[in-house]
mmCIF file of C-alpha atoms in Angstrom:
data_model
loop_
_atom_site.group_PDB
_atom_site.id
_atom_site.type_symbol
_atom_site.label_atom_id
_atom_site.label_comp_id
_atom_site.label_asym_id
_atom_site.label_seq_id
_atom_site.Cartn_x
_atom_site.Cartn_y
_atom_site.Cartn_z
ATOM 1 C CA MET A 28 0.000 0.000 0.000
ATOM 2 C CA ASN A 29 1.504 3.357 -0.992
ATOM 3 C CA GLY A 30 1.507 6.446 1.216
ATOM 4 C CA PHE A 31 -1.467 8.085 -0.514
ATOM 5 C CA THR A 32 -3.634 4.949 -0.248
ATOM 6 C CA ARG A 33 -2.630 4.480 3.391
ATOM 7 C CA SER A 34 -3.647 8.100 4.120
ATOM 8 C CA LEU A 35 -7.058 7.572 2.485
ATOM 9 C CA VAL A 36 -7.644 4.403 4.525
ATOM 10 C CA LEU A 37 -6.675 6.210 7.746
ATOM 11 C CA LEU A 38 -8.922 9.182 6.927
ATOM 12 C CA GLY A 39 -11.823 6.840 6.133
ATOM 13 C CA GLY A 40 -11.330 4.998 9.422
ATOM 14 C CA LEU A 41 -11.166 8.286 11.319
ATOM 15 C CA ALA A 42 -14.396 9.462 9.659
ATOM 16 C CA LEU A 43 -16.147 6.244 10.749
ATOM 17 C CA LEU A 44 -14.968 6.691 14.331
ATOM 18 C CA VAL A 45 -16.151 10.301 14.458
ATOM 19 C CA THR A 46 -19.539 9.336 12.977
ATOM 20 C CA ALA A 47 -19.993 6.459 15.436
ATOM 21 C CA ALA A 48 -19.027 8.651 18.389
ATOM 22 C CA GLY A 49 -21.571 11.284 17.328
ATOM 23 C CA CYS A 50 -24.389 8.699 17.270
ATOM 24 C CA GLY A 51 -23.748 7.236 20.687
ATOM 25 C CA GLY A 52 -21.580 4.491 19.238
ATOM 26 C CA ASP A 53 -24.298 1.856 18.838
ATOM 27 C CA GLY A 54 -26.483 3.543 16.223
ATOM 28 C CA LEU A 55 -29.612 3.357 18.376
ATOM 29 C CA GLY A 56 -29.826 7.018 19.264
ATOM 30 C CA LYS A 57 -29.802 9.081 22.439
ATOM 31 C CA ARG A 58 -31.083 7.566 25.647
ATOM 32 C CA TYR A 59 -31.715 9.399 28.888
ATOM 33 C CA PRO A 60 -30.985 8.326 32.476
ATOM 34 C CA VAL A 61 -33.895 6.721 34.316
ATOM 35 C CA SER A 62 -33.730 5.731 37.974
ATOM 36 C CA GLY A 63 -35.898 5.627 41.036
ATOM 37 C CA THR A 64 -37.191 3.663 43.989
ATOM 38 C CA ILE A 65 -39.758 0.907 44.437
ATOM 39 C CA THR A 66 -41.504 0.323 47.753
ATOM 40 C CA TYR A 67 -44.226 -2.048 48.895
ATOM 41 C CA LYS A 68 -46.121 -1.378 52.113
ATOM 42 C CA GLY A 69 -43.667 1.449 52.814
ATOM 43 C CA GLU A 70 -40.586 -0.793 52.626
ATOM 44 C CA PRO A 71 -38.003 -0.981 49.803
ATOM 45 C CA VAL A 72 -38.491 -3.985 47.522
ATOM 46 C CA PRO A 73 -35.306 -5.960 48.297
ATOM 47 C CA HIS A 74 -34.632 -7.330 44.814
ATOM 48 C CA GLY A 75 -36.275 -7.983 41.479
ATOM 49 C CA ASN A 76 -36.544 -6.549 37.993
ATOM 50 C CA ILE A 77 -38.397 -3.627 36.460
ATOM 51 C CA PHE A 78 -39.379 -3.370 32.801
ATOM 52 C CA PHE A 79 -40.431 -0.262 30.875
ATOM 53 C CA VAL A 80 -42.523 -1.505 27.923
ATOM 54 C CA PRO A 81 -43.152 1.126 25.224
ATOM 55 C CA ASP A 82 -46.782 2.063 24.554
ATOM 56 C CA ASP A 83 -46.015 1.788 20.832
ATOM 57 C CA ALA A 84 -43.875 -1.273 20.140
ATOM 58 C CA ASN A 85 -43.402 -0.119 16.514
ATOM 59 C CA THR A 86 -41.554 3.057 17.478
ATOM 60 C CA GLY A 87 -40.315 2.353 21.001
ATOM 61 C CA ARG A 88 -37.806 0.043 22.578
ATOM 62 C CA ALA A 89 -38.084 -1.602 25.999
ATOM 63 C CA ALA A 90 -35.719 -0.829 28.865
ATOM 64 C CA SER A 91 -35.136 -2.773 32.069
ATOM 65 C CA GLY A 92 -33.208 -2.732 35.298
ATOM 66 C CA SER A 93 -32.402 -4.723 38.404
ATOM 67 C CA ILE A 94 -33.922 -3.712 41.713
ATOM 68 C CA GLU A 95 -31.540 -3.735 44.664
ATOM 69 C CA GLU A 96 -32.716 -2.543 48.079
ATOM 70 C CA GLY A 97 -35.567 -0.647 46.453
ATOM 71 C CA ARG A 98 -33.433 1.204 43.877
ATOM 72 C CA TYR A 99 -33.151 0.718 40.118
ATOM 73 C CA ARG A 100 -31.496 2.220 37.028
ATOM 74 C CA LEU A 101 -32.639 1.398 33.491
ATOM 75 C CA SER A 102 -30.698 0.003 30.568
ATOM 76 C CA THR A 103 -31.720 -0.341 26.938
ATOM 77 C CA ALA A 104 -28.651 -1.694 25.154
ATOM 78 C CA GLY A 105 -25.814 -1.225 27.645
ATOM 79 C CA THR A 106 -25.194 -0.933 31.352
ATOM 80 C CA ASN A 107 -27.301 1.888 32.843
ATOM 81 C CA ASP A 108 -27.581 3.616 29.461
ATOM 82 C CA GLY A 109 -31.146 4.778 30.183
ATOM 83 C CA ALA A 110 -34.257 4.730 28.010
ATOM 84 C CA PHE A 111 -35.551 6.431 24.890
ATOM 85 C CA PRO A 112 -37.997 9.308 25.291
ATOM 86 C CA GLY A 113 -41.622 8.210 25.184
ATOM 87 C CA SER A 114 -44.537 6.690 27.064
ATOM 88 C CA TYR A 115 -44.181 3.366 28.837
ATOM 89 C CA LYS A 116 -46.215 0.851 30.789
ATOM 90 C CA ILE A 117 -44.351 -0.696 33.705
ATOM 91 C CA ARG A 118 -44.083 -4.245 34.999
ATOM 92 C CA ILE A 119 -42.176 -5.376 38.077
ATOM 93 C CA ILE A 120 -41.185 -8.869 39.136
ATOM 94 C CA ALA A 121 -39.897 -9.518 42.647
ATOM 95 C CA LEU A 122 -39.545 -13.113 43.840
ATOM 96 C CA GLU A 123 -37.792 -14.931 46.655
ATOM 97 C CA VAL A 124 -36.541 -18.116 44.971
ATOM 98 C CA ASP A 125 -35.174 -21.080 46.929
ATOM 99 C CA ASN A 126 -32.396 -22.494 44.720
ATOM 100 C CA THR A 127 -31.333 -25.223 47.165
ATOM 101 C CA GLN A 128 -32.439 -28.065 44.880
ATOM 102 C CA VAL A 129 -31.011 -26.351 41.781
ATOM 103 C CA GLU A 130 -27.601 -26.016 43.431
ATOM 104 C CA ALA A 131 -27.699 -29.574 44.799
ATOM 105 C CA ASN A 132 -28.185 -31.020 41.302
ATOM 106 C CA MET A 133 -25.808 -28.717 39.413
ATOM 107 C CA GLN A 134 -23.571 -30.414 36.916
ATOM 108 C CA GLY A 135 -21.120 -28.607 34.712
ATOM 109 C CA GLY A 136 -21.844 -25.184 36.182
ATOM 110 C CA SER A 137 -25.546 -24.858 35.407
ATOM 111 C CA GLY A 138 -28.748 -26.041 37.014
ATOM 112 C CA ARG A 139 -31.101 -28.566 35.491
ATOM 113 C CA GLN A 140 -33.983 -26.934 33.681
ATOM 114 C CA ASP A 141 -36.671 -28.865 35.574
ATOM 115 C CA ASP A 142 -35.124 -27.836 38.929
ATOM 116 C CA VAL A 143 -35.020 -24.182 37.866
ATOM 117 C CA ILE A 144 -38.660 -24.300 36.708
ATOM 118 C CA ALA A 145 -39.787 -25.954 39.953
ATOM 119 C CA ALA A 146 -37.904 -23.386 42.074
ATOM 120 C CA THR A 147 -39.387 -20.493 40.117
ATOM 121 C CA GLN A 148 -42.925 -21.875 40.347
ATOM 122 C CA ALA A 149 -42.572 -22.325 44.112
ATOM 123 C CA ALA A 150 -41.060 -18.865 44.620
ATOM 124 C CA GLN A 151 -42.565 -16.491 47.143
ATOM 125 C CA LYS A 152 -43.897 -13.297 45.557
ATOM 126 C CA LEU A 153 -42.543 -10.193 47.289
ATOM 127 C CA ILE A 154 -45.174 -7.954 45.687
ATOM 128 C CA PRO A 155 -48.721 -8.603 44.393
ATOM 129 C CA ALA A 156 -48.945 -10.575 41.129
ATOM 130 C CA LYS A 157 -50.783 -7.726 39.351
ATOM 131 C CA TYR A 158 -47.441 -5.913 38.957
ATOM 132 C CA GLU A 159 -45.908 -8.749 36.911
ATOM 133 C CA LEU A 160 -47.721 -7.662 33.727
ATOM 134 C CA GLU A 161 -47.700 -4.215 32.169
ATOM 135 C CA THR A 162 -51.367 -4.726 31.252
ATOM 136 C CA THR A 163 -52.460 -5.136 34.897
ATOM 137 C CA SER A 164 -49.909 -3.121 36.907
ATOM 138 C CA GLY A 165 -51.540 0.267 36.362
ATOM 139 C CA LEU A 166 -48.039 1.808 36.380
ATOM 140 C CA THR A 167 -46.957 4.227 33.646
ATOM 141 C CA ALA A 168 -44.140 6.672 32.999
ATOM 142 C CA THR A 169 -43.143 9.174 30.333
ATOM 143 C CA VAL A 170 -39.401 9.430 29.765
ATOM 144 C CA GLU A 171 -38.336 12.914 28.724
ATOM 145 C CA GLU A 172 -35.154 14.212 27.087
ATOM 146 C CA ARG A 173 -33.417 14.789 30.431
ATOM 147 C CA SER A 174 -32.546 12.827 33.553
ATOM 148 C CA ASN A 175 -35.701 11.071 34.812
ATOM 149 C CA THR A 176 -36.703 9.805 38.258
ATOM 150 C CA PHE A 177 -39.737 7.577 38.794
ATOM 151 C CA ASP A 178 -40.623 6.291 42.253
ATOM 152 C CA PHE A 179 -43.265 3.575 42.519
ATOM 153 C CA GLU A 180 -45.188 2.915 45.756
ATOM 154 C CA LEU A 181 -46.842 -0.489 45.303
ATOM 155 C CA THR A 182 -50.059 -1.424 47.105
ATOM 156 C CA ASP A 183 -52.247 -4.522 47.406
#
């Protein structure tokens, strides 16, 4: 490769890097921070998962996060990268799963599928079941083009 060709290749590579950096690097577009708290009967939900499901699945993209001691932060495509602006319905799952049998039968580093299913089915719900589906939770949020905080106080 001669010097001129090498320069063109380097300039082309640099242009791609600058373009990718300007678009957030993953091509999905700008996301905004979303965090908050989740309580049930006045106490922080100890652990679980929260899901923001877009009202319009054709134009939106879901975001989710882990709940730890009542706090969460959302991710769409990366760690804590937030959510796209728009309207969402919310679902929350919080279970206390006894994995004793799963761990006892582990072979090769993973649990047997039937043990995992049985443990999940027998799990104690930490919040009412209505919150497990976005269609029955009654929870909504509108993410705006800024940092967003949504606190959810769950009831029976």
